Amino acid sequence: MTSTYQRLYRALSYVFKDENLLKLALTHRSVSGNHNNERLEFLGDSILGMIIAE
């Protein structure tokens, strides 16, 4: 666990197995060209929509 994310881990009471996935989730598209959270955002929105529709 790197010190960069220790406070977040403590606040969430969760430790991510893949820290790169966490970095991706926290990266806005204005900061990075291709490596950003848009695909994860789309996936999350789709899953929530499916759950709500059921």
CSV table of N, CA and C in Angstrom, one decimal:
chain,number,residue,atom,x,y,z
A,1,MET,N,0.9,-1.2,0.0
A,1,MET,CA,0.0,0.0,0.0
A,1,MET,C,0.9,1.2,0.0
A,2,THR,N,0.7,2.1,-1.0
A,2,THR,CA,1.5,3.3,-1.0
A,2,THR,C,0.9,4.4,-0.2
A,3,SER,N,1.8,5.3,0.3
A,3,SER,CA,1.3,6.4,1.1
A,3,SER,C,0.3,7.3,0.4
A,4,THR,N,0.4,7.3,-0.9
A,4,THR,CA,-0.5,8.2,-1.7
A,4,THR,C,-2.0,7.9,-1.4
A,5,TYR,N,-2.3,6.6,-1.2
A,5,TYR,CA,-3.6,6.2,-1.1
A,5,TYR,C,-4.0,5.7,0.3
A,6,GLN,N,-3.1,5.8,1.2
A,6,GLN,CA,-3.4,5.3,2.6
A,6,GLN,C,-4.6,6.0,3.2
A,7,ARG,N,-4.7,7.3,3.1
A,7,ARG,CA,-5.8,8.0,3.7
A,7,ARG,C,-7.1,7.6,3.1
A,8,LEU,N,-7.1,7.4,1.8
A,8,LEU,CA,-8.3,6.9,1.1
A,8,LEU,C,-8.7,5.5,1.5
A,9,TYR,N,-7.7,4.6,1.6
A,9,TYR,CA,-8.0,3.3,2.1
A,9,TYR,C,-8.6,3.3,3.5
A,10,ARG,N,-8.1,4.1,4.3
A,10,ARG,CA,-8.6,4.1,5.7
A,10,ARG,C,-10.0,4.7,5.7
A,11,ALA,N,-10.3,5.7,4.9
A,11,ALA,CA,-11.6,6.3,4.9
A,11,ALA,C,-12.6,5.4,4.3
A,12,LEU,N,-12.3,4.6,3.4
A,12,LEU,CA,-13.2,3.6,2.7
A,12,LEU,C,-13.2,2.3,3.5
A,13,SER,N,-12.2,2.0,4.3
A,13,SER,CA,-12.1,0.7,5.0
A,13,SER,C,-12.0,-0.4,3.9
A,14,TYR,N,-11.2,-0.1,2.9
A,14,TYR,CA,-11.0,-1.0,1.8
A,14,TYR,C,-9.7,-0.8,1.2
A,15,VAL,N,-9.0,-1.8,0.8
A,15,VAL,CA,-7.7,-1.7,0.1
A,15,VAL,C,-7.9,-2.3,-1.3
A,16,PHE,N,-7.6,-1.6,-2.3
A,16,PHE,CA,-7.7,-2.1,-3.7
A,16,PHE,C,-6.6,-3.0,-4.0
A,17,LYS,N,-6.9,-4.1,-4.6
A,17,LYS,CA,-5.9,-5.1,-5.0
A,17,LYS,C,-5.1,-4.6,-6.2
A,18,ASP,N,-5.7,-3.9,-7.1
A,18,ASP,CA,-5.0,-3.3,-8.3
A,18,ASP,C,-5.0,-1.8,-8.1
A,19,GLU,N,-3.9,-1.3,-7.7
A,19,GLU,CA,-3.8,0.2,-7.5
A,19,GLU,C,-3.9,0.9,-8.8
A,20,ASN,N,-3.5,0.3,-9.9
A,20,ASN,CA,-3.6,1.0,-11.2
A,20,ASN,C,-5.1,1.2,-11.6
A,21,LEU,N,-6.0,0.3,-11.2
A,21,LEU,CA,-7.4,0.5,-11.4
A,21,LEU,C,-7.9,1.7,-10.6
A,22,LEU,N,-7.5,1.8,-9.4
A,22,LEU,CA,-7.8,3.0,-8.6
A,22,LEU,C,-7.4,4.3,-9.2
A,23,LYS,N,-6.1,4.3,-9.7
A,23,LYS,CA,-5.6,5.5,-10.4
A,23,LYS,C,-6.5,5.8,-11.6
A,24,LEU,N,-6.8,4.8,-12.4
A,24,LEU,CA,-7.7,5.0,-13.6
A,24,LEU,C,-9.0,5.6,-13.2
A,25,ALA,N,-9.6,5.1,-12.1
A,25,ALA,CA,-10.9,5.5,-11.7
A,25,ALA,C,-10.9,7.0,-11.2
A,26,LEU,N,-9.8,7.4,-10.7
A,26,LEU,CA,-9.6,8.8,-10.2
A,26,LEU,C,-9.1,9.8,-11.2
A,27,THR,N,-8.8,9.3,-12.4
A,27,THR,CA,-8.2,10.2,-13.5
A,27,THR,C,-9.3,10.7,-14.4
A,28,HIS,N,-9.5,12.0,-14.4
A,28,HIS,CA,-10.4,12.7,-15.3
A,28,HIS,C,-9.8,12.8,-16.7
A,29,ARG,N,-10.7,12.8,-17.7
A,29,ARG,CA,-10.2,12.8,-19.1
A,29,ARG,C,-9.5,14.1,-19.4
A,30,SER,N,-9.7,15.2,-18.7
A,30,SER,CA,-8.9,16.4,-19.0
A,30,SER,C,-7.5,16.3,-18.6
A,31,VAL,N,-7.1,15.3,-17.8
A,31,VAL,CA,-5.8,15.2,-17.3
A,31,VAL,C,-5.0,14.2,-18.2
A,32,SER,N,-5.7,13.2,-18.8
A,32,SER,CA,-5.0,12.2,-19.5
A,32,SER,C,-5.8,11.9,-20.8
A,33,GLY,N,-5.1,11.7,-21.9
A,33,GLY,CA,-5.7,11.5,-23.2
A,33,GLY,C,-6.5,10.2,-23.2
A,34,ASN,N,-5.9,9.0,-23.2
A,34,ASN,CA,-6.6,7.8,-23.3
A,34,ASN,C,-6.8,7.0,-22.0
A,35,HIS,N,-6.0,7.3,-21.0
A,35,HIS,CA,-6.0,6.6,-19.7
A,35,HIS,C,-6.8,7.4,-18.7
A,36,ASN,N,-8.2,7.3,-18.7
A,36,ASN,CA,-9.0,8.0,-17.8
A,36,ASN,C,-10.2,7.2,-17.4
A,37,ASN,N,-11.1,7.8,-16.7
A,37,ASN,CA,-12.2,7.0,-16.0
A,37,ASN,C,-13.5,6.9,-16.9
A,38,GLU,N,-13.4,7.4,-18.1
A,38,GLU,CA,-14.7,7.4,-18.9
A,38,GLU,C,-15.2,6.0,-19.1
A,39,ARG,N,-14.4,5.0,-19.5
A,39,ARG,CA,-14.9,3.6,-19.7
A,39,ARG,C,-15.5,3.1,-18.4
A,40,LEU,N,-14.9,3.3,-17.3
A,40,LEU,CA,-15.4,2.9,-16.0
A,40,LEU,C,-16.7,3.6,-15.6
A,41,GLU,N,-16.8,4.9,-16.0
A,41,GLU,CA,-18.0,5.6,-15.7
A,41,GLU,C,-19.1,5.1,-16.5
A,42,PHE,N,-18.9,4.8,-17.8
A,42,PHE,CA,-19.9,4.3,-18.7
A,42,PHE,C,-20.4,2.9,-18.2
A,43,LEU,N,-19.4,2.0,-17.8
A,43,LEU,CA,-19.8,0.7,-17.3
A,43,LEU,C,-20.6,0.9,-16.0
A,44,GLY,N,-20.2,1.7,-15.1
A,44,GLY,CA,-21.0,1.9,-13.9
A,44,GLY,C,-22.4,2.4,-14.1
A,45,ASP,N,-22.5,3.4,-15.0
A,45,ASP,CA,-23.8,3.9,-15.4
A,45,ASP,C,-24.7,2.8,-16.0
A,46,SER,N,-24.1,2.0,-16.8
A,46,SER,CA,-24.9,0.9,-17.5
A,46,SER,C,-25.4,-0.1,-16.4
A,47,ILE,N,-24.5,-0.4,-15.5
A,47,ILE,CA,-24.9,-1.4,-14.5
A,47,ILE,C,-26.0,-0.8,-13.6
A,48,LEU,N,-25.8,0.4,-13.2
A,48,LEU,CA,-26.9,1.0,-12.4
A,48,LEU,C,-28.2,1.1,-13.1
A,49,GLY,N,-28.1,1.4,-14.4
A,49,GLY,CA,-29.4,1.5,-15.2
A,49,GLY,C,-30.0,0.1,-15.3
A,50,MET,N,-29.2,-0.9,-15.4
A,50,MET,CA,-29.8,-2.3,-15.5
A,50,MET,C,-30.4,-2.7,-14.2
A,51,ILE,N,-29.8,-2.3,-13.1
A,51,ILE,CA,-30.3,-2.7,-11.7
A,51,ILE,C,-31.6,-1.9,-11.5
A,52,ILE,N,-31.7,-0.6,-11.9
A,52,ILE,CA,-32.9,0.2,-11.6
A,52,ILE,C,-34.0,-0.3,-12.5
A,53,ALA,N,-33.7,-0.8,-13.7
A,53,ALA,CA,-34.8,-1.2,-14.7
A,53,ALA,C,-35.4,-2.5,-14.2
A,54,GLU,N,-34.7,-3.3,-13.4
A,54,GLU,CA,-35.2,-4.6,-13.0
A,54,GLU,C,-36.4,-4.5,-12.1
